[in-house]
Amino acid sequence: MKNLKLLLVFFLAFFLITTLCFPAWGAKTIKIGVIGPMQFVQGKGHWNGAVMAAEEINAKGGVKVGDKMMKIELVKADSNEFLNVTDATNAMERLMSRDRVDFVIGGFRSEAVLAMQDIAMEYKKIFIGCGAAHNKLCTRVAEDYDTYKYFFRGTPINSSFLVRTSFIQMATVAGIMKAKLGIPKIRVAVVAEKAMWADPLIPACKGFIPKLGHEISGIWRPSPVATDVMAELSAIQRANTHIILTFFSSSVGIPFARQAGELKIPAALVGINVEAQKDGFWQATQGQGNYVMTLNTYNRDVEPTELTKPFIDKYVKRFGETPTYTANTYSVITYNIVPVIEMTGTLDADRLVKVMETREYLDAAGKTGYMKDDQGRHLHDLKWGPGYQTSIGTQWQDGKQVGVWPYKWKASKDAPEVTYKGVVPYKIAPWIAEAYKK
Amino acid sequence: MFADIIITSLINGSTYALLAIGFSLIFGVARIVNIAHTAFYMVAAFCIFFVTHHWGFHPIVGMLIAVPLVTLLGMVTYGIFIAPIREHEAAVLIGTIALAMALQEVMLLIFTGNYRSVPPLVQGYFTIIGVKVFYQQLITFVAALVILGALRLLLMKTRLGLAIRSTAQDREVANLMGMNESRVALYTVGISIALAGFTGAVIVPLTIVEPFMWLHPLIMMMAVVVLGGLGSIKGSFVAAYILGFAEAAVVFLIPMGAFLKGSVALSIMILVLLIRPEGLFGIVFEEER
C-alpha cells in the first residue's frame, strides 16, 4: 500500500513537471499572439490582417519547420490599451504564461507597447510591433541588445520618419498653395494631440518648419479625446494660418476635421490624422472632412509594390473595408515570420532574430529592411526612403479617399521622381481657394 | 480675443449647465449621486445615431424617440437597482457607477468602439463679433436657458414642483404631510434622466458618439455641481459658465497647454471650495435642509 502511494506521488510529480516545463513537446501548431485594442478599429485591423494571413498559410498546408508541417494558431488578446495600460500588460502576460505563444504581433499606443515590450523580452519571445511609432521602442534594442533583441517594428515607420514624411507632404501642399494662390509666405499652425508619441514632434516642428521657409503661426496641444475644438480653431484662424499640420492618432481627429470643415476655416489640413485613414471618417465627420489630407499606409487605388493590390482587394472583399496600417499583421506573418521559420527550420527565437535583422523583403506596404544606428548597432527599426517603406499621403476628395503623395516626389535634388501607381494630384478646398483669391 | 473667450465660454458653459441641472435636481430631491447620469446621455446619443444612421430619419425624430426611451430606461433601472438601496448612500454611489459601466459595455458590444456622429439639427454657422458660431451651438445655449426657465416654472408653479421642493427641504416632514416621497423621487429621477437624454440629443451633433463619451462630461458635471453647491440648480447654472470660461481662457491664452483646460477648470473648483467649502450656492449645514 505504502509503495502504491509512493508510486502515485511519483507519477503525479512527473506529470506536473512534464506538463509545466515542456509544454511545447509534440506541439503541432505555431502559436502567434495577436494583441491590440480589439473593441476598436486598430485592434480589429491587427486581428483581421492576422486571420487573413493564417488562413492563407494554413490552406496551403501550414509552415514547413524542418521536416514537418505546422499550422498557424492565432491567439487573440484584448489589450484595452486605449483605456488602461495595465490591461495591456496583463494581456501580454497571459499570452506569455498561459497561452505560451511563440510570437506576438500588434500593440498600438507607445505607452502601452513599451510596457508590453518588457514582458515579451523577459520571456525571450519575438514581439513585432504593429502600431506604435515611438523611437524608444527600437533605441532600446541598440542600447541593450541582449534584452531587447526580440523586438522588431512591423509598422508604422518610426516617429522621426513620420514627422519627416509629414513635413515633406506639408511642403508639397505649401508649394501647391504658393503656386496656385500666390501666397508669398505660408503660415503653419501645428496641432498635436497631447500624447507621448507626439511630444518629440514639437521641437522638430519648431526647428524644421522655418527651415522650409514657412512661419509657425502657433502650436496647440489639445487632449487626444477632446470632443470640441472650436476654441482652438477660432484661435488658429485668428493667427492667419494657411496650413494646419496635425498630429492626431486618437478621436480628436474627427471633431477637429469636422468643425474645421463646417466653419470653412481657410487653411489646408495636412499631417497625420489616423481617423482620416479609415473608411468611416466620411460618416464620422458628416462629410465635413472633405479635402483633409493624412499620411497613410494603404489606399484602395495606390500600389507601392505589386503585393499591395492583391492584399487590399482580398481584405476589402473579406472585411468590407480598406485595411488600416495595423492590418499590416498580414505582411508581418506572411512575408516575415513564416519565410524566416522556413529558412531556418526552427522556432528558436535567437536563431530567428539573427535572420530577421539582416533580411530585406517586399511586402504589401513596401520594401522592408531593418536599420542600424550610427554606431552600427542593430535597431530593428524600419528603413525609410525611396525604395523602402515611405508611407503614402491620402486626401478625402468628395467622399472618396485618394492617394495624392508621392506625386513626382524627389527625395533630393538629383534623385529620380517617385510617383506610386494610382496617385492623383492634390486638390485645394474651394473655400481656401476663394479666401486667398486675388 | 476677449470676444472669442466670452462666446466660447457661453457655449461650453451651456453644455455643462444642461448636464449639471438634471444631476443637481436628482441629488437635491432624492439625495442620489447619480454617476450614471451622463451614461444616459450617452445612451440617448446612440439612440439618435441609430435612428438617423440606420433608419435614415431626421435627427428630430431621433430626439423624439431617444428622450422618452432613455427616460423609461432610467426609471426602470432606478426602480430595479437604485430604489431598494436608496437609503445607503455609498451603495447608491457604487450602484450607479456599476450601472454606468454596464450601459457603456452594452453600447460597446452593440456599436463597438468606432467613432460615429449624427448630423446637426440646423446646418451651418453665423458670425458674431468676428467669432464663428454653429447654429447647433446656439440651439444648445438657448436650450440651456429654456430648460432652466421651464424647470423653474415646474418647481414654482405646479403641485409636483411643490412636492419636489418640499421633499428636497425635508423628506420626513414631506412624508408626514401626506406626500408620497418615493413617488416624488421616482418622478424626479424621470425628469432628471429626461434632461440627460435631452442634453444628449442637443449636444450629440457637436460631439463624437462612442461608448466612453460619458466620462469627460461626468467629471466636468461633477465639478460644476460641487462648485455651484450640491443640489443647487442656480449654483450649477452659474458654475457651468465659470468653468466654461476657464476652459476657453486656457485654450486662447495658453495654446500649448490646451489639453490642460479640464485640469485648470478643476483647479478653479478646488480653489473656490477652499474658500467656500459648501460651494457658491450650497448650504453650509445638512441640518439647514
PDB file of N, CA, C and O in Angstrom, chain B residues 211-257:
ATOM      1  N   PRO B 211     -18.843  54.804 -26.946  1.00  0.00           N
ATOM      2  CA  PRO B 211     -19.295  54.318 -25.638  1.00  0.00           C
ATOM      3  C   PRO B 211     -18.655  54.995 -24.423  1.00  0.00           C
ATOM      4  O   PRO B 211     -19.154  54.869 -23.331  1.00  0.00           O
ATOM      5  N   PHE B 212     -17.528  55.690 -24.642  1.00  0.00           N
ATOM      6  CA  PHE B 212     -16.857  56.317 -23.499  1.00  0.00           C
ATOM      7  C   PHE B 212     -17.125  57.820 -23.426  1.00  0.00           C
ATOM      8  O   PHE B 212     -16.483  58.528 -22.662  1.00  0.00           O
ATOM      9  N   MET B 213     -18.057  58.282 -24.225  1.00  0.00           N
ATOM     10  CA  MET B 213     -18.312  59.721 -24.303  1.00  0.00           C
ATOM     11  C   MET B 213     -18.925  60.285 -23.022  1.00  0.00           C
ATOM     12  O   MET B 213     -19.041  61.491 -22.884  1.00  0.00           O
ATOM     13  N   TRP B 214     -19.305  59.436 -22.088  1.00  0.00           N
ATOM     14  CA  TRP B 214     -19.922  59.914 -20.846  1.00  0.00           C
ATOM     15  C   TRP B 214     -18.899  60.296 -19.784  1.00  0.00           C
ATOM     16  O   TRP B 214     -19.225  60.993 -18.832  1.00  0.00           O
ATOM     17  N   LEU B 215     -17.637  59.862 -19.964  1.00  0.00           N
ATOM     18  CA  LEU B 215     -16.660  60.045 -18.895  1.00  0.00           C
ATOM     19  C   LEU B 215     -16.222  61.500 -18.694  1.00  0.00           C
ATOM     20  O   LEU B 215     -16.252  62.016 -17.588  1.00  0.00           O
ATOM     21  N   HIS B 216     -15.823  62.159 -19.789  1.00  0.00           N
ATOM     22  CA  HIS B 216     -15.360  63.542 -19.639  1.00  0.00           C
ATOM     23  C   HIS B 216     -16.469  64.466 -19.141  1.00  0.00           C
ATOM     24  O   HIS B 216     -16.249  65.227 -18.175  1.00  0.00           O
ATOM     25  N   PRO B 217     -17.675  64.410 -19.744  1.00  0.00           N
ATOM     26  CA  PRO B 217     -18.738  65.270 -19.217  1.00  0.00           C
ATOM     27  C   PRO B 217     -19.069  64.966 -17.752  1.00  0.00           C
ATOM     28  O   PRO B 217     -19.445  65.863 -17.010  1.00  0.00           O
ATOM     29  N   LEU B 218     -18.887  63.709 -17.353  1.00  0.00           N
ATOM     30  CA  LEU B 218     -19.180  63.358 -15.957  1.00  0.00           C
ATOM     31  C   LEU B 218     -18.276  64.141 -15.017  1.00  0.00           C
ATOM     32  O   LEU B 218     -18.731  64.738 -14.032  1.00  0.00           O
ATOM     33  N   ILE B 219     -16.984  64.150 -15.356  1.00  0.00           N
ATOM     34  CA  ILE B 219     -16.023  64.849 -14.488  1.00  0.00           C
ATOM     35  C   ILE B 219     -16.358  66.342 -14.434  1.00  0.00           C
ATOM     36  O   ILE B 219     -16.397  66.954 -13.364  1.00  0.00           O
ATOM     37  N   MET B 220     -16.617  66.921 -15.613  1.00  0.00           N
ATOM     38  CA  MET B 220     -16.913  68.354 -15.643  1.00  0.00           C
ATOM     39  C   MET B 220     -18.238  68.645 -14.923  1.00  0.00           C
ATOM     40  O   MET B 220     -18.357  69.641 -14.220  1.00  0.00           O
ATOM     41  N   MET B 221     -19.208  67.753 -15.120  1.00  0.00           N
ATOM     42  CA  MET B 221     -20.508  67.955 -14.480  1.00  0.00           C
ATOM     43  C   MET B 221     -20.375  67.896 -12.952  1.00  0.00           C
ATOM     44  O   MET B 221     -20.938  68.728 -12.241  1.00  0.00           O
ATOM     45  N   MET B 222     -19.595  66.946 -12.466  1.00  0.00           N
ATOM     46  CA  MET B 222     -19.372  66.839 -11.018  1.00  0.00           C
ATOM     47  C   MET B 222     -18.702  68.115 -10.509  1.00  0.00           C
ATOM     48  O   MET B 222     -19.056  68.638  -9.447  1.00  0.00           O
ATOM     49  N   ALA B 223     -17.726  68.591 -11.296  1.00  0.00           N
ATOM     50  CA  ALA B 223     -17.023  69.814 -10.893  1.00  0.00           C
ATOM     51  C   ALA B 223     -17.996  70.987 -10.825  1.00  0.00           C
ATOM     52  O   ALA B 223     -17.965  71.778  -9.875  1.00  0.00           O
ATOM     53  N   VAL B 224     -18.868  71.065 -11.816  1.00  0.00           N
ATOM     54  CA  VAL B 224     -19.855  72.148 -11.864  1.00  0.00           C
ATOM     55  C   VAL B 224     -20.767  72.073 -10.643  1.00  0.00           C
ATOM     56  O   VAL B 224     -21.010  73.072  -9.958  1.00  0.00           O
ATOM     57  N   VAL B 225     -21.245  70.874 -10.359  1.00  0.00           N
ATOM     58  CA  VAL B 225     -22.210  70.686  -9.270  1.00  0.00           C
ATOM     59  C   VAL B 225     -21.567  70.996  -7.918  1.00  0.00           C
ATOM     60  O   VAL B 225     -22.161  71.662  -7.068  1.00  0.00           O
ATOM     61  N   VAL B 226     -20.328  70.541  -7.739  1.00  0.00           N
ATOM     62  CA  VAL B 226     -19.643  70.791  -6.471  1.00  0.00           C
ATOM     63  C   VAL B 226     -19.347  72.285  -6.322  1.00  0.00           C
ATOM     64  O   VAL B 226     -19.534  72.874  -5.255  1.00  0.00           O
ATOM     65  N   LEU B 227     -18.896  72.894  -7.413  1.00  0.00           N
ATOM     66  CA  LEU B 227     -18.585  74.323  -7.366  1.00  0.00           C
ATOM     67  C   LEU B 227     -19.845  75.149  -7.083  1.00  0.00           C
ATOM     68  O   LEU B 227     -19.821  76.085  -6.282  1.00  0.00           O
ATOM     69  N   GLY B 228     -20.922  74.772  -7.740  1.00  0.00           N
ATOM     70  CA  GLY B 228     -22.167  75.527  -7.570  1.00  0.00           C
ATOM     71  C   GLY B 228     -22.833  75.273  -6.233  1.00  0.00           C
ATOM     72  O   GLY B 228     -23.627  76.093  -5.761  1.00  0.00           O
ATOM     73  N   GLY B 229     -22.504  74.176  -5.621  1.00  0.00           N
ATOM     74  CA  GLY B 229     -23.153  73.796  -4.355  1.00  0.00           C
ATOM     75  C   GLY B 229     -24.055  72.617  -4.630  1.00  0.00           C
ATOM     76  O   GLY B 229     -24.996  72.720  -5.422  1.00  0.00           O
ATOM     77  N   LEU B 230     -23.769  71.495  -3.951  1.00  0.00           N
ATOM     78  CA  LEU B 230     -24.530  70.259  -4.211  1.00  0.00           C
ATOM     79  C   LEU B 230     -26.035  70.483  -4.061  1.00  0.00           C
ATOM     80  O   LEU B 230     -26.494  70.998  -3.043  1.00  0.00           O
ATOM     81  N   GLY B 231     -26.768  70.132  -5.106  1.00  0.00           N
ATOM     82  CA  GLY B 231     -28.219  70.224  -5.034  1.00  0.00           C
ATOM     83  C   GLY B 231     -28.779  71.579  -5.429  1.00  0.00           C
ATOM     84  O   GLY B 231     -29.992  71.737  -5.538  1.00  0.00           O
ATOM     85  N   SER B 232     -27.919  72.575  -5.666  1.00  0.00           N
ATOM     86  CA  SER B 232     -28.406  73.905  -6.025  1.00  0.00           C
ATOM     87  C   SER B 232     -28.445  74.058  -7.545  1.00  0.00           C
ATOM     88  O   SER B 232     -27.407  74.040  -8.202  1.00  0.00           O
ATOM     89  N   ILE B 233     -29.655  74.196  -8.088  1.00  0.00           N
ATOM     90  CA  ILE B 233     -29.789  74.315  -9.545  1.00  0.00           C
ATOM     91  C   ILE B 233     -29.215  75.643 -10.015  1.00  0.00           C
ATOM     92  O   ILE B 233     -28.479  75.705 -11.008  1.00  0.00           O
ATOM     93  N   LYS B 234     -29.520  76.700  -9.263  1.00  0.00           N
ATOM     94  CA  LYS B 234     -28.986  78.013  -9.615  1.00  0.00           C
ATOM     95  C   LYS B 234     -27.448  77.979  -9.586  1.00  0.00           C
ATOM     96  O   LYS B 234     -26.775  78.487 -10.482  1.00  0.00           O
ATOM     97  N   GLY B 235     -26.908  77.336  -8.550  1.00  0.00           N
ATOM     98  CA  GLY B 235     -25.459  77.227  -8.408  1.00  0.00           C
ATOM     99  C   GLY B 235     -24.837  76.488  -9.585  1.00  0.00           C
ATOM    100  O   GLY B 235     -23.808  76.897 -10.122  1.00  0.00           O
ATOM    101  N   SER B 236     -25.487  75.392  -9.997  1.00  0.00           N
ATOM    102  CA  SER B 236     -24.966  74.611 -11.126  1.00  0.00           C
ATOM    103  C   SER B 236     -24.899  75.470 -12.374  1.00  0.00           C
ATOM    104  O   SER B 236     -23.943  75.412 -13.155  1.00  0.00           O
ATOM    105  N   PHE B 237     -25.946  76.273 -12.559  1.00  0.00           N
ATOM    106  CA  PHE B 237     -26.031  77.105 -13.761  1.00  0.00           C
ATOM    107  C   PHE B 237     -24.870  78.110 -13.800  1.00  0.00           C
ATOM    108  O   PHE B 237     -24.162  78.220 -14.799  1.00  0.00           O
ATOM    109  N   VAL B 238     -24.654  78.776 -12.673  1.00  0.00           N
ATOM    110  CA  VAL B 238     -23.585  79.791 -12.618  1.00  0.00           C
ATOM    111  C   VAL B 238     -22.217  79.111 -12.752  1.00  0.00           C
ATOM    112  O   VAL B 238     -21.355  79.553 -13.525  1.00  0.00           O
ATOM    113  N   ALA B 239     -22.036  78.006 -12.019  1.00  0.00           N
ATOM    114  CA  ALA B 239     -20.739  77.317 -12.027  1.00  0.00           C
ATOM    115  C   ALA B 239     -20.398  76.789 -13.419  1.00  0.00           C
ATOM    116  O   ALA B 239     -19.237  76.798 -13.830  1.00  0.00           O
ATOM    117  N   ALA B 240     -21.409  76.347 -14.157  1.00  0.00           N
ATOM    118  CA  ALA B 240     -21.168  75.816 -15.508  1.00  0.00           C
ATOM    119  C   ALA B 240     -20.509  76.886 -16.374  1.00  0.00           C
ATOM    120  O   ALA B 240     -19.550  76.602 -17.112  1.00  0.00           O
ATOM    121  N   TYR B 241     -20.979  78.115 -16.262  1.00  0.00           N
ATOM    122  CA  TYR B 241     -20.406  79.177 -17.089  1.00  0.00           C
ATOM    123  C   TYR B 241     -19.027  79.605 -16.581  1.00  0.00           C
ATOM    124  O   TYR B 241     -18.163  79.982 -17.377  1.00  0.00           O
ATOM    125  N   ILE B 242     -18.816  79.493 -15.276  1.00  0.00           N
ATOM    126  CA  ILE B 242     -17.479  79.824 -14.742  1.00  0.00           C
ATOM    127  C   ILE B 242     -16.449  78.834 -15.298  1.00  0.00           C
ATOM    128  O   ILE B 242     -15.392  79.215 -15.800  1.00  0.00           O
ATOM    129  N   LEU B 243     -16.787  77.543 -15.232  1.00  0.00           N
ATOM    130  CA  LEU B 243     -15.835  76.535 -15.723  1.00  0.00           C
ATOM    131  C   LEU B 243     -15.695  76.605 -17.243  1.00  0.00           C
ATOM    132  O   LEU B 243     -14.605  76.397 -17.784  1.00  0.00           O
ATOM    133  N   GLY B 244     -16.788  76.904 -17.922  1.00  0.00           N
ATOM    134  CA  GLY B 244     -16.726  77.090 -19.382  1.00  0.00           C
ATOM    135  C   GLY B 244     -15.788  78.221 -19.732  1.00  0.00           C
ATOM    136  O   GLY B 244     -14.982  78.126 -20.668  1.00  0.00           O
ATOM    137  N   PHE B 245     -15.841  79.290 -18.938  1.00  0.00           N
ATOM    138  CA  PHE B 245     -14.961  80.441 -19.154  1.00  0.00           C
ATOM    139  C   PHE B 245     -13.502  80.048 -18.920  1.00  0.00           C
ATOM    140  O   PHE B 245     -12.614  80.398 -19.696  1.00  0.00           O
ATOM    141  N   ALA B 246     -13.276  79.298 -17.842  1.00  0.00           N
ATOM    142  CA  ALA B 246     -11.902  78.875 -17.515  1.00  0.00           C
ATOM    143  C   ALA B 246     -11.315  78.045 -18.658  1.00  0.00           C
ATOM    144  O   ALA B 246     -10.169  78.252 -19.065  1.00  0.00           O
ATOM    145  N   GLU B 247     -12.109  77.125 -19.188  1.00  0.00           N
ATOM    146  CA  GLU B 247     -11.631  76.271 -20.290  1.00  0.00           C
ATOM    147  C   GLU B 247     -11.284  77.109 -21.518  1.00  0.00           C
ATOM    148  O   GLU B 247     -10.232  76.939 -22.130  1.00  0.00           O
ATOM    149  N   ALA B 248     -12.184  78.006 -21.886  1.00  0.00           N
ATOM    150  CA  ALA B 248     -11.962  78.831 -23.084  1.00  0.00           C
ATOM    151  C   ALA B 248     -10.727  79.702 -22.902  1.00  0.00           C
ATOM    152  O   ALA B 248      -9.903  79.839 -23.819  1.00  0.00           O
ATOM    153  N   ALA B 249     -10.578  80.273 -21.702  1.00  0.00           N
ATOM    154  CA  ALA B 249      -9.439  81.157 -21.451  1.00  0.00           C
ATOM    155  C   ALA B 249      -8.126  80.400 -21.606  1.00  0.00           C
ATOM    156  O   ALA B 249      -7.165  80.916 -22.180  1.00  0.00           O
ATOM    157  N   VAL B 250      -8.077  79.150 -21.131  1.00  0.00           N
ATOM    158  CA  VAL B 250      -6.841  78.356 -21.229  1.00  0.00           C
ATOM    159  C   VAL B 250      -6.467  78.156 -22.697  1.00  0.00           C
ATOM    160  O   VAL B 250      -5.318  78.346 -23.095  1.00  0.00           O
ATOM    161  N   VAL B 251      -7.447  77.781 -23.513  1.00  0.00           N
ATOM    162  CA  VAL B 251      -7.149  77.489 -24.927  1.00  0.00           C
ATOM    163  C   VAL B 251      -6.639  78.741 -25.641  1.00  0.00           C
ATOM    164  O   VAL B 251      -5.680  78.675 -26.410  1.00  0.00           O
ATOM    165  N   PHE B 252      -7.247  79.877 -25.341  1.00  0.00           N
ATOM    166  CA  PHE B 252      -6.844  81.089 -26.061  1.00  0.00           C
ATOM    167  C   PHE B 252      -5.561  81.702 -25.506  1.00  0.00           C
ATOM    168  O   PHE B 252      -4.765  82.248 -26.257  1.00  0.00           O
ATOM    169  N   LEU B 253      -5.379  81.604 -24.195  1.00  0.00           N
ATOM    170  CA  LEU B 253      -4.218  82.268 -23.600  1.00  0.00           C
ATOM    171  C   LEU B 253      -2.983  81.364 -23.546  1.00  0.00           C
ATOM    172  O   LEU B 253      -1.861  81.845 -23.592  1.00  0.00           O
ATOM    173  N   ILE B 254      -3.194  80.054 -23.422  1.00  0.00           N
ATOM    174  CA  ILE B 254      -2.036  79.130 -23.386  1.00  0.00           C
ATOM    175  C   ILE B 254      -2.259  78.035 -24.434  1.00  0.00           C
ATOM    176  O   ILE B 254      -2.629  76.905 -24.078  1.00  0.00           O
ATOM    177  N   PRO B 255      -2.051  78.330 -25.729  1.00  0.00           N
ATOM    178  CA  PRO B 255      -2.342  77.323 -26.766  1.00  0.00           C
ATOM    179  C   PRO B 255      -1.608  75.998 -26.549  1.00  0.00           C
ATOM    180  O   PRO B 255      -2.176  74.934 -26.762  1.00  0.00           O
ATOM    181  N   MET B 256      -0.333  76.078 -26.092  1.00  0.00           N
ATOM    182  CA  MET B 256       0.438  74.839 -25.882  1.00  0.00           C
ATOM    183  C   MET B 256      -0.133  74.006 -24.737  1.00  0.00           C
ATOM    184  O   MET B 256       0.172  72.828 -24.602  1.00  0.00           O
ATOM    185  N   GLY B 257      -0.930  74.649 -23.905  1.00  0.00           N
ATOM    186  CA  GLY B 257      -1.500  73.935 -22.752  1.00  0.00           C
ATOM    187  C   GLY B 257      -2.981  73.684 -22.922  1.00  0.00           C
ATOM    188  O   GLY B 257      -3.695  73.509 -21.932  1.00  0.00           O
TER     189      GLY B 257
END
